Coordinates of C-alpha atoms and ligand atoms in Angstrom, one line a residue:
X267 CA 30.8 -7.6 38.0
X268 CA 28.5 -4.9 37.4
X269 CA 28.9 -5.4 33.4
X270 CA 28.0 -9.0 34.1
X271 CA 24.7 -8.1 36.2
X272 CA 23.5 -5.9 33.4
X273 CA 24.2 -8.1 30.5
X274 CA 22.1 -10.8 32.3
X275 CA 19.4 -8.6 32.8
X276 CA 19.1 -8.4 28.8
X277 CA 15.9 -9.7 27.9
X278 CA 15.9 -9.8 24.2
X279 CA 17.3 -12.9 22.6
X280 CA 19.8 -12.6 20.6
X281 CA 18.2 -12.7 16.8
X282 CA 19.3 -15.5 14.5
X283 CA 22.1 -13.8 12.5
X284 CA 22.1 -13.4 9.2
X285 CA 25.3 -13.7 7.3
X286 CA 25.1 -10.4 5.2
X287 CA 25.7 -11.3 1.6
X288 CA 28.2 -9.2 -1.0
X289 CA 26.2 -6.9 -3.1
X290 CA 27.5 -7.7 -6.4
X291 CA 27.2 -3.9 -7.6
X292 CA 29.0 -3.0 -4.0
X293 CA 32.1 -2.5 -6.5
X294 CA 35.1 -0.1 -5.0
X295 CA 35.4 2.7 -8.2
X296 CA 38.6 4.4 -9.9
X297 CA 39.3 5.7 -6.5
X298 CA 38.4 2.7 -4.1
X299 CA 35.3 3.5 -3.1
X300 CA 32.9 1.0 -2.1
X301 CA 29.4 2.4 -3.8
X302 CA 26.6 1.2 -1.3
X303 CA 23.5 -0.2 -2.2
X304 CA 20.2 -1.5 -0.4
X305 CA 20.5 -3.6 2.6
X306 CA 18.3 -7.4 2.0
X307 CA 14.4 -6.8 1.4
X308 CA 14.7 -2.9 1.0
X309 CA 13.8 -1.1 -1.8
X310 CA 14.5 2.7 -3.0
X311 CA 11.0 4.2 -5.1
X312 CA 12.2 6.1 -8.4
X313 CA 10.6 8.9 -9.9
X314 CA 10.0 7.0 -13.0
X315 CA 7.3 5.6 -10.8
X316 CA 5.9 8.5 -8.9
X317 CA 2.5 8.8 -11.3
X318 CA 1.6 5.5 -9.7
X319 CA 2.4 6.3 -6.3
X320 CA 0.7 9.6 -6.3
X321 CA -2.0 8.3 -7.9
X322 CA -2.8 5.7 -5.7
X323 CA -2.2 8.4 -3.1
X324 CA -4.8 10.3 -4.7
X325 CA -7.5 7.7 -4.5
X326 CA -6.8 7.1 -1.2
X327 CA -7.4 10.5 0.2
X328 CA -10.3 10.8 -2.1
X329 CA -12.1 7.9 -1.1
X330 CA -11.2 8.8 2.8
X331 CA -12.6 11.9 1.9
X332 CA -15.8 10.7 0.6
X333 CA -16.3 7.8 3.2
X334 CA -15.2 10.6 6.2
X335 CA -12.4 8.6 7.5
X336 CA -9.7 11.5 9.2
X337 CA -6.3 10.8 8.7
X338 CA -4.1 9.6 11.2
X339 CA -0.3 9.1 11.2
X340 CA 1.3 7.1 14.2
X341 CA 5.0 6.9 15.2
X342 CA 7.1 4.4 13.2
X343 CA 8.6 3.2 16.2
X344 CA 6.0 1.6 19.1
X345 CA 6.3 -0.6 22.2
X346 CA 7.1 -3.9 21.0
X347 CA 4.3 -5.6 23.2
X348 CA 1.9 -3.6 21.8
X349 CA 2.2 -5.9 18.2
X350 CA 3.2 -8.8 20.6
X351 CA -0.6 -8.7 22.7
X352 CA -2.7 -7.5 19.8
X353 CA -1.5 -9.6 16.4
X354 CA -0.3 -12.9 18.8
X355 CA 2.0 -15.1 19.9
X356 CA 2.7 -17.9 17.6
X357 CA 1.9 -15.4 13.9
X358 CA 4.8 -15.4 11.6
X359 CA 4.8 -11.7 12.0
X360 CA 5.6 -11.2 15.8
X361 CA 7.7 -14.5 16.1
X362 CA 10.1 -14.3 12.7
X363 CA 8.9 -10.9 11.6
X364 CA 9.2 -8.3 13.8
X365 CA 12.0 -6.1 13.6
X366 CA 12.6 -5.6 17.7
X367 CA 15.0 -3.8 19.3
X368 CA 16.1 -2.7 23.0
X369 CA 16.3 1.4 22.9
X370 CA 18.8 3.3 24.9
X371 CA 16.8 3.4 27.9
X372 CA 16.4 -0.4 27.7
X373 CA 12.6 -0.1 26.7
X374 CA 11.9 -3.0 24.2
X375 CA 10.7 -1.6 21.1
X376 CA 9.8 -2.3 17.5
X377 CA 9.2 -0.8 14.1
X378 CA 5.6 -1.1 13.5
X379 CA 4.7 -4.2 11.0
X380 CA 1.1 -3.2 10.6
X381 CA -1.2 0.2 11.4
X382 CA -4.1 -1.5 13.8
X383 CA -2.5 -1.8 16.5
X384 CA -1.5 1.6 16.5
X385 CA -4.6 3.0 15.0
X386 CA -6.4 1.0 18.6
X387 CA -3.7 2.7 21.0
X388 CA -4.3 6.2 19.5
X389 CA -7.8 5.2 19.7
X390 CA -8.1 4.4 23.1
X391 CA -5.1 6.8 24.3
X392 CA -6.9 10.3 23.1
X393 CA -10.3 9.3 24.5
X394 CA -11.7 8.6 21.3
X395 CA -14.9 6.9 22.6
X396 CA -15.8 10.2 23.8
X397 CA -16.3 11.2 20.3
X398 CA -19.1 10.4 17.7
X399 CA -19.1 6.9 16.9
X400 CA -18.0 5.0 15.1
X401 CA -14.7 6.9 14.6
X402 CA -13.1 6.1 11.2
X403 CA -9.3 6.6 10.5
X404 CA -7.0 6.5 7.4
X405 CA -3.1 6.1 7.4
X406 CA -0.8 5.6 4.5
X407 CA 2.9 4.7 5.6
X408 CA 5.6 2.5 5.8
X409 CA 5.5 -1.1 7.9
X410 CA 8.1 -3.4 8.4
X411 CA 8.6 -6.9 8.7
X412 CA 12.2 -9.1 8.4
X413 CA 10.4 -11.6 5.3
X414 CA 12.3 -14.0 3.2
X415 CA 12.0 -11.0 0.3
X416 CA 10.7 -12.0 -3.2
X417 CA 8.7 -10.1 -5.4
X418 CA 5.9 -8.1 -3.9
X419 CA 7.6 -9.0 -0.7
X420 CA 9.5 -6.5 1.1
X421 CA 10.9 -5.4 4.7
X422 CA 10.0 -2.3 4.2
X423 CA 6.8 -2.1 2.8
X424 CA 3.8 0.9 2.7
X425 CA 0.2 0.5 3.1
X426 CA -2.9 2.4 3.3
X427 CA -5.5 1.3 5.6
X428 CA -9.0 2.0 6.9
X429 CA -9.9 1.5 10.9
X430 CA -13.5 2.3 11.6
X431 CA -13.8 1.8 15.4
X432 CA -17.3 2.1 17.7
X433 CA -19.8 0.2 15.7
X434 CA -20.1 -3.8 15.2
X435 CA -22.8 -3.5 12.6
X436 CA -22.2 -5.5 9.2
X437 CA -22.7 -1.9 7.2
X438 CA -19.4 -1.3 8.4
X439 CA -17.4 -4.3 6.9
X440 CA -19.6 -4.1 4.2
X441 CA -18.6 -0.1 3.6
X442 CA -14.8 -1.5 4.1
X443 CA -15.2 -3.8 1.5
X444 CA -16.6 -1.2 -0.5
X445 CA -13.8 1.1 0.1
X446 CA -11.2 -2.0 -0.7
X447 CA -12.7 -2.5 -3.7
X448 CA -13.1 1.0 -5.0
X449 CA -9.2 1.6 -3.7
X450 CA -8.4 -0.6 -7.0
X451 CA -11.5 -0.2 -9.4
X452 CA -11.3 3.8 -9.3
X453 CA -7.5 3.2 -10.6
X454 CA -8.6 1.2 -13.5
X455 CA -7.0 -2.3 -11.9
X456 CA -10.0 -5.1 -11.7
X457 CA -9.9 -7.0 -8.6
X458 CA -12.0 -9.2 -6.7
X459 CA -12.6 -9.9 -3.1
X460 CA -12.0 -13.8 -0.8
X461 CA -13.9 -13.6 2.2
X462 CA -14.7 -16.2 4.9
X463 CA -16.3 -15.6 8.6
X464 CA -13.8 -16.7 11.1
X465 CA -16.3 -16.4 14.2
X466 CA -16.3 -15.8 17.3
X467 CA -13.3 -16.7 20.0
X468 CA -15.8 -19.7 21.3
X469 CA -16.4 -20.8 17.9
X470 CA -13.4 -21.0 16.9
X471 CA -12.4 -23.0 19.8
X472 CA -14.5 -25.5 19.0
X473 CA -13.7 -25.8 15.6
X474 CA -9.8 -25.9 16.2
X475 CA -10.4 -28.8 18.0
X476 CA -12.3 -30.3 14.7
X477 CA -9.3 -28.8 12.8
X478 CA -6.4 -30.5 14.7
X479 CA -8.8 -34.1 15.1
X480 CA -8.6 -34.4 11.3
X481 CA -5.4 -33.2 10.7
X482 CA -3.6 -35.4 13.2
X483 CA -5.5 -38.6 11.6
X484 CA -3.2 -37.1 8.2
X485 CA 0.3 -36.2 10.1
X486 CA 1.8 -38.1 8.0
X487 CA 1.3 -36.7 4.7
X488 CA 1.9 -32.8 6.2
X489 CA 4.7 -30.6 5.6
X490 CA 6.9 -29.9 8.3
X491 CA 5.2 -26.5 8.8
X492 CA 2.3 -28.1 9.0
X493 CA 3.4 -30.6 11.7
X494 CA 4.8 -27.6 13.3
X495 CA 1.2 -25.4 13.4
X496 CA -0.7 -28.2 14.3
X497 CA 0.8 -27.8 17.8
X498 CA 1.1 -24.3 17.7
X499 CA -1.0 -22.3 15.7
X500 CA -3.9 -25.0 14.0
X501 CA -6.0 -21.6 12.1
X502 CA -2.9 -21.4 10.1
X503 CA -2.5 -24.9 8.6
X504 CA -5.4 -23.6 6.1
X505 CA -3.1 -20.7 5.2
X506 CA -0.5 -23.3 3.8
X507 CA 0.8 -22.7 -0.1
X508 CA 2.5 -26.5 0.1
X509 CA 1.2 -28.6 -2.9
X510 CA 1.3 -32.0 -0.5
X511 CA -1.3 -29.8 1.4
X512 CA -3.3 -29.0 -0.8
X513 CA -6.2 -32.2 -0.8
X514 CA -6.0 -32.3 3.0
X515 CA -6.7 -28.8 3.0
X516 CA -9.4 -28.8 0.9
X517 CA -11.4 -31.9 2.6
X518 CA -10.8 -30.4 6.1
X519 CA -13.6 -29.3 7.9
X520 CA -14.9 -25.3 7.4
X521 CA -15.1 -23.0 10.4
X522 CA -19.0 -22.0 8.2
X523 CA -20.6 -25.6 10.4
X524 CA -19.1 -24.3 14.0
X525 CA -20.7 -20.6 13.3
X526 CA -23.7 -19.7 15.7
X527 CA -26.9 -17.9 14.9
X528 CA -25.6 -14.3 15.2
X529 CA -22.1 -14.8 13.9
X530 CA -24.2 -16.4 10.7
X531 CA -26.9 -13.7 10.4
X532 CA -23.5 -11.2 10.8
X533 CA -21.8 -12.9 7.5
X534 CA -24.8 -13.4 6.1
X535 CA -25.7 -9.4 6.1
X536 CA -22.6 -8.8 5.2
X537 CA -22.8 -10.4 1.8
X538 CA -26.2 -9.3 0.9
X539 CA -24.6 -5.8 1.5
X540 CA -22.3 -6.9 -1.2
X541 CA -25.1 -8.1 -3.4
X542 CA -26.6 -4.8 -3.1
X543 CA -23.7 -3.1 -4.0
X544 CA -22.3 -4.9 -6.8
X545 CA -19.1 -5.8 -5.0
X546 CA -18.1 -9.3 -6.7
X547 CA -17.1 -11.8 -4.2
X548 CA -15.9 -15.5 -3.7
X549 CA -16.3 -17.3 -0.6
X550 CA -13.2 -18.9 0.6
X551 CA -13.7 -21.4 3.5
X552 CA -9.7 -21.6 4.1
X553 CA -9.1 -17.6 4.1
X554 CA -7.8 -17.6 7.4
X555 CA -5.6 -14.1 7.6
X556 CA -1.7 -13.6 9.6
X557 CA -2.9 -12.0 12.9
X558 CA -4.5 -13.2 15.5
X559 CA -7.3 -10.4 16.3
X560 CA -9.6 -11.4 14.1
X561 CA -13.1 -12.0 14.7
X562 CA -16.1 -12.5 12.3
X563 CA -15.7 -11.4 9.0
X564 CA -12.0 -11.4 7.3
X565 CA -11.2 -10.6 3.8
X566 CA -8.9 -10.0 0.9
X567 CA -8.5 -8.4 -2.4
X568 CA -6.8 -10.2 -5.4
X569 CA -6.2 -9.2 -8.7
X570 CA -8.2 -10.3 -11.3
X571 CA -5.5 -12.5 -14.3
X572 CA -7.0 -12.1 -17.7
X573 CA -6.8 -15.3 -19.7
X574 CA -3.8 -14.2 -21.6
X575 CA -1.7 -12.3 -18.7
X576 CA 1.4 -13.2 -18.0
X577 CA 2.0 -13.6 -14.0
X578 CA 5.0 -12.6 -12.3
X579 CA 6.2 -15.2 -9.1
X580 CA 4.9 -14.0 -6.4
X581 CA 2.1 -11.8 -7.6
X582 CA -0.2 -14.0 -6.9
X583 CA -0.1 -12.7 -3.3
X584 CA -3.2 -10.4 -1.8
X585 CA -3.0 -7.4 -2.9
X586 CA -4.8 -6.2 0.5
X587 CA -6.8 -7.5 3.4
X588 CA -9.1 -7.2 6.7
X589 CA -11.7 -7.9 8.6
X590 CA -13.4 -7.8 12.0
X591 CA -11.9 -7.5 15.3
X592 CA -14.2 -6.7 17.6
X593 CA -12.2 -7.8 21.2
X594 CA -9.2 -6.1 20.1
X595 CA -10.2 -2.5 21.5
X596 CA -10.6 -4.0 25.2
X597 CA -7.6 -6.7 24.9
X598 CA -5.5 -3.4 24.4
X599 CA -6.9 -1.9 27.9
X600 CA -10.3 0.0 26.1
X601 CA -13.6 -0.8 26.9
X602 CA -15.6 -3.4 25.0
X603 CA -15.4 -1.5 21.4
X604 CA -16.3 -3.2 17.9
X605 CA -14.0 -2.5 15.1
X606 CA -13.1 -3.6 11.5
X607 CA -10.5 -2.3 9.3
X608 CA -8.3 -2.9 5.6
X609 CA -5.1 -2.4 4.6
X610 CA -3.9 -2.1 1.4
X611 CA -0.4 -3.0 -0.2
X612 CA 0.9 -0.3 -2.0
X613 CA 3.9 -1.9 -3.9
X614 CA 2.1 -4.8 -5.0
X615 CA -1.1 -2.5 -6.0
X616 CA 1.4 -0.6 -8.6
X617 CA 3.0 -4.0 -9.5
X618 CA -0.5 -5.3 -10.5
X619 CA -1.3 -2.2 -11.9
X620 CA 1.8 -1.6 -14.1
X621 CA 1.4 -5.4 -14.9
X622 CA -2.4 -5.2 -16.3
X623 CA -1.4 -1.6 -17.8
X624 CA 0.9 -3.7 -19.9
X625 CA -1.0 -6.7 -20.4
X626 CA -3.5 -4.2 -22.2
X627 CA -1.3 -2.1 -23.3
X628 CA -2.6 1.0 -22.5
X629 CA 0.0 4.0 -21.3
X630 CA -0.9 5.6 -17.9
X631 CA -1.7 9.0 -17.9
X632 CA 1.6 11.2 -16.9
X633 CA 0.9 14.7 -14.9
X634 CA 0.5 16.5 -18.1
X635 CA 3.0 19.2 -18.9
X636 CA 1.8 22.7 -20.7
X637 CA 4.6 23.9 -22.0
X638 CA 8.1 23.8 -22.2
X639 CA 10.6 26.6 -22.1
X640 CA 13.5 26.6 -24.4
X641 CA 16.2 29.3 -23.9
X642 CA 19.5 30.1 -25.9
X643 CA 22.6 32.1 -24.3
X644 CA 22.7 33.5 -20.5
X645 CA 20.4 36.5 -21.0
X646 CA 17.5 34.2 -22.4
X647 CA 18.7 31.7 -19.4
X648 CA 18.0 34.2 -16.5
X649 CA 14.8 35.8 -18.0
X650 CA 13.6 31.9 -18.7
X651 CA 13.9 31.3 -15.0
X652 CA 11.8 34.2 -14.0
X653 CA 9.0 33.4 -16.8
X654 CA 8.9 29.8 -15.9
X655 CA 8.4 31.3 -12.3
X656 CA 5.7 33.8 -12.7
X657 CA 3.7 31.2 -15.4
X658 CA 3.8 28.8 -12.5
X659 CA 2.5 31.0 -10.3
X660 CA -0.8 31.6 -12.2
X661 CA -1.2 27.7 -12.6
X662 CA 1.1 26.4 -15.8
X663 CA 3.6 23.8 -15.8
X664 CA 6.6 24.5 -17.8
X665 CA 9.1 22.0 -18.4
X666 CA 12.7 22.8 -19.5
X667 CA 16.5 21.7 -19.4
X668 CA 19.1 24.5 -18.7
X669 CA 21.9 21.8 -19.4
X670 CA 20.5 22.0 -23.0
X671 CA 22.2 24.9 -24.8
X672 CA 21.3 24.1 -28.4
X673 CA 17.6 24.8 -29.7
X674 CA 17.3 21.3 -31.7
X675 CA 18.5 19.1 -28.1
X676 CA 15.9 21.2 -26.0
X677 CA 12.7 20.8 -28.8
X678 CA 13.7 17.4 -29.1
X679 CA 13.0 17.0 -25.5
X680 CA 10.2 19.0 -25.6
X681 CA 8.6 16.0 -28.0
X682 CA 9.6 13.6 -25.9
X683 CA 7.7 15.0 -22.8
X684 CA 5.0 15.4 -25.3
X685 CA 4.0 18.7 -24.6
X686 CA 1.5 20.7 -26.8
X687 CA 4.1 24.1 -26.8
X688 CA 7.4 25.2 -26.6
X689 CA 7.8 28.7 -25.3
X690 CA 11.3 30.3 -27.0
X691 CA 13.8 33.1 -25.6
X692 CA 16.5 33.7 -27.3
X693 CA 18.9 37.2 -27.1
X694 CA 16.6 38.9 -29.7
X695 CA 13.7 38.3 -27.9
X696 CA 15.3 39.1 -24.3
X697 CA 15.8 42.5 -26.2
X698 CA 12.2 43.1 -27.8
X699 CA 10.5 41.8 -24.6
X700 CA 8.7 39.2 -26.7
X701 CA 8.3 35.2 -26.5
X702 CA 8.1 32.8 -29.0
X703 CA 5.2 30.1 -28.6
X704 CA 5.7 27.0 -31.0
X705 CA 2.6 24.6 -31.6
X706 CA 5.0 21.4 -31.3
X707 CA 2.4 19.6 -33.8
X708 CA 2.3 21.5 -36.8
X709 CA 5.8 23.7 -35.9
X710 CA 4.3 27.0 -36.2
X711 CA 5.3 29.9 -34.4
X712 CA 3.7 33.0 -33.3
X713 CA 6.0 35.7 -31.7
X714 CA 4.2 37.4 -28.3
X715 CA 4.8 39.8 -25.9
X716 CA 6.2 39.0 -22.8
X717 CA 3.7 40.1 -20.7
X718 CA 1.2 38.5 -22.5
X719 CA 2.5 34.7 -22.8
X720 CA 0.4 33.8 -19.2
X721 CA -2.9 35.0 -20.9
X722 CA -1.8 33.6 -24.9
X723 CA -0.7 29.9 -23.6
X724 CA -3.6 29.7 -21.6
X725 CA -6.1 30.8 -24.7
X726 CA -4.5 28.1 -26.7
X727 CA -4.4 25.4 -24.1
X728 CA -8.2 25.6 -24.1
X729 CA -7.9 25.5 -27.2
X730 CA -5.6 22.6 -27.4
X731 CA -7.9 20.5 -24.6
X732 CA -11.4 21.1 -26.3
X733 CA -9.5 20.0 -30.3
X734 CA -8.7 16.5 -27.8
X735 CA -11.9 15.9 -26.9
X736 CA -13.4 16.3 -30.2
X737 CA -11.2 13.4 -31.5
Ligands
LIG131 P1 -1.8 -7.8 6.2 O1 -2.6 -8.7 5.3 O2 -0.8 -8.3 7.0 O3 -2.9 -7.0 7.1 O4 -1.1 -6.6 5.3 C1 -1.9 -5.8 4.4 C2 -1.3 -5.8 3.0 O5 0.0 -5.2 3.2 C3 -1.1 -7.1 2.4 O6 -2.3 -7.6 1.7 C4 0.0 -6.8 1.4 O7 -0.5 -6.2 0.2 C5 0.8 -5.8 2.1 N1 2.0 -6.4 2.7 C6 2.1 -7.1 3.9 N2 3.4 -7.5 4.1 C7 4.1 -7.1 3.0 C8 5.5 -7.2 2.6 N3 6.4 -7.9 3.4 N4 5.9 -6.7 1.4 C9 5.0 -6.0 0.7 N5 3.7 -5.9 1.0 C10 3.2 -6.4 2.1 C11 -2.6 -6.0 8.0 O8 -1.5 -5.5 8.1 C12 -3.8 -5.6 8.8 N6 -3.4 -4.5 9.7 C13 -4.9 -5.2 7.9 C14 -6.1 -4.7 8.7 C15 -6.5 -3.4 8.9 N7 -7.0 -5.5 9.4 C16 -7.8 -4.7 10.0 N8 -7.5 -3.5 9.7

């Protein structure tokens, strides 16, 4: 009986399930062993492509530095109705997307699929409008959402976003633009920016009912997604990728005619902004965006496709976006606060990137390695350890390979990591307390004390970097 009552109580519909597929590599081994791999939509990140992540990183942080944003990190795991009230009812991401779940104490909960929600709550929960405004934050971590996954689409995904909250004048989606932009051009990775003004709630009202007018007199001709926004979410049938679509969407009437005289002078500051700065963009009457806070200004960042580029499927997808939201604050219990913010993909920024590194073919730069340290017998072996210790220490990176007993396998890698020397210890020189420093480009070698290989290696990297620049 009791069992019964609390099963009834369950709010939560059950989710759709999804038969789990074999994982072809799920293979049992020589001893029976199934080998797990990655459950649907997840992805592992190897270090074969940590450059890219760190430098994207990098930018990040440097950019937050430069623009003062102050970096904030929010749980993973949130109330589920805090996604639910600010992104909306009726977006693919809180009704298909959200990965919801009831905790052990039966609160409903879910892992975050976005950072400004949570950005807001912090916002508003630490008395932040007590503070100087507008107050700018920066986060860079993992979302999640339960998408069909294809490439450059994940459930586990991480992004890097910028909330400045406390000021609703157009500088401030301007600077946001800026910062998208600059994300992607201060990596080498051209880009350029779709934006559109979406208005205000009012406006938007009014043009909805323009919107769903001309698209019933075509019903016929839609998709069935289409037939199925048109009742429930009209913004989105703009947002549709299905070719049948296509000419309706483009002769449908743009939100740009139902915009009054301040949302107009907003967008129109905003782009002279952009003028100003440089920032190339292209007006997109259809941008439209997933979530449902937006207000005024909304934008996103594509890769620029050189003529000759190959594109992967799916690629083709933004490699960030933003905008206004200036009711969103209140909505989630603050006072009336204007705010605008951007989030950037991460996976699909190195895809691009990797992909237009290619295209050019040109390498990108590797964390460059000074030396690296090659050691023969168990003496050499122990002492090696402590050098490549005390070098790092004062500020060198030494690379080296103690699975690597013979002298030919370890130079050999050496070349390969394309490092300027190799520092040599064999049982002579454990004896003689000296080193031997080999110039990997023209094999010669110079035999050193050990106490003076920091201050050598350093002389000749100097050396080494001021030859480089001179070629
Ligand atoms: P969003 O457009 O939903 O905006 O996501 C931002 C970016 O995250 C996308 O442009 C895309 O690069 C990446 N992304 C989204 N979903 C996936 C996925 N399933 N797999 C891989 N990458 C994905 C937002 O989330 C807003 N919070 C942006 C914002 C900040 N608006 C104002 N402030």
């Amino acid at each position: 009986m009791l069992k019964k009552k609390i099963e009834k109580k369950k709010f939560i519909k059950k989710p759709k399930v999804e038969k789990a597929k074999p994982r072809v590599d799920a293979t049992p081994n020589a001893s029976g062993k199934k080998a797990y791999t990655l459950l649907r939509g997840m992805h592992d990140i190897l270090p074969k492509d940590e450059k890219y992540w760190k430098a994207f990183y990098h930018t990040a942080e440097n950019l937050a530095e430069h623009f003062q944003f102050g970096r904030i990190e929010t749980p993973l795991l949130e109330e589920a109705s805090l996604f639910v009230r600010s992104i909306g009812k009726g977006t693919d991401v809180v009704d298909k997307e959200m990965y919801v779940f009831e905790d052990r104490d039966g609160t409903k909960v879910a892992l975050r699929p976005e950072g400004t929600a949570s950005a807001v709550r912090a916002y508003i929960m630490h008395g932040m409008w007590n503070m100087v405004q507008p107050v700018k934050l920066w986060y860079f971590g993992s979302m999640f959402r339960h998408e069909k996954p294809q490439a450059g689409r994940f459930r586990e995904h991480t992004q890097m976003g910028f909330e400045t909250i406390g000021d609703p004048d157009p500088v401030q989606d301007a600077e946001l633009i800026l910062l998208a932009f600059n994300f992607y051009k201060d990596m080498g990775l051209p880009v350029e920016v779709h934006i559109n003004s979406l208005g205000m709630p009012e406006e938007r009202q009014k043009y909805k009912v323009a919107l769903v007018e001309y698209y019933r007199s075509k019903r016929s001709y839609l998709c069935d997604d289409c037939k199925f926004r048109l009742n429930k979410n009209p913004m989105r049938l703009l947002d549709c990728k299905q070719e049948r679509c296509q000419p309706i969407k483009e002769e449908a009437p743009q939100i740009i005619s139902w915009l009054e005289e301040e949302s107009k002078n907003h967008f129109t500051k905003v782009l002279e902004y952009l003028d100003e700065l440089g920032v190339p963009y292209i007006l997109k009457p259809n941008l439209v965006r997933g979530l449902d806070y937006y207000t005024r200004t909304v934008f996103e960042v594509y890769p620029v496709v050189g003529e000759n580029e190959n594109v992967e499927p799916g690629s083709q997808s933004a490699l960030g976006g933003g905008g206004r939201y200036d009711l969103l604050v209140e909505e989630m219990g603050g006072k009336p606060t204007a705010a605008a913010g951007f989030s950037a993909g991460i996976e699909r920024a190195v895809s691009a990137l990797k992909q237009y590194y290619d295209a050019k073919q040109i390498k990108f730069p590797s964390q460059p390695l000074d030396a690296f340290m090659a050691q023969l017998g168990d003496q050499a072996r122990r002492r090696a350890l402590k050098t490549i210790n005390d070098l790092r220490a004062s500020g060198l990176k030494i690379a080296y390979n103690f699975s690597k007993n013979s002298l030919k396998g370890q130079l050999e890698t050496a070349n390969s990591l394309q490092v300027p020397y190799a520092l040599i210890l064999g049982q002579k020189e454990v004896q003689d307390g000296t080193v031997i420093i080999r110039d990997m480009e023209s094999g010669v070698q110079e035999i050193v004390d050990q106490k003076k290989v920091e201050h050598l290696l350093k002389k000749k990297l100097i050396r080494f970097d001021e030859d480089k620049k001179k070629m």
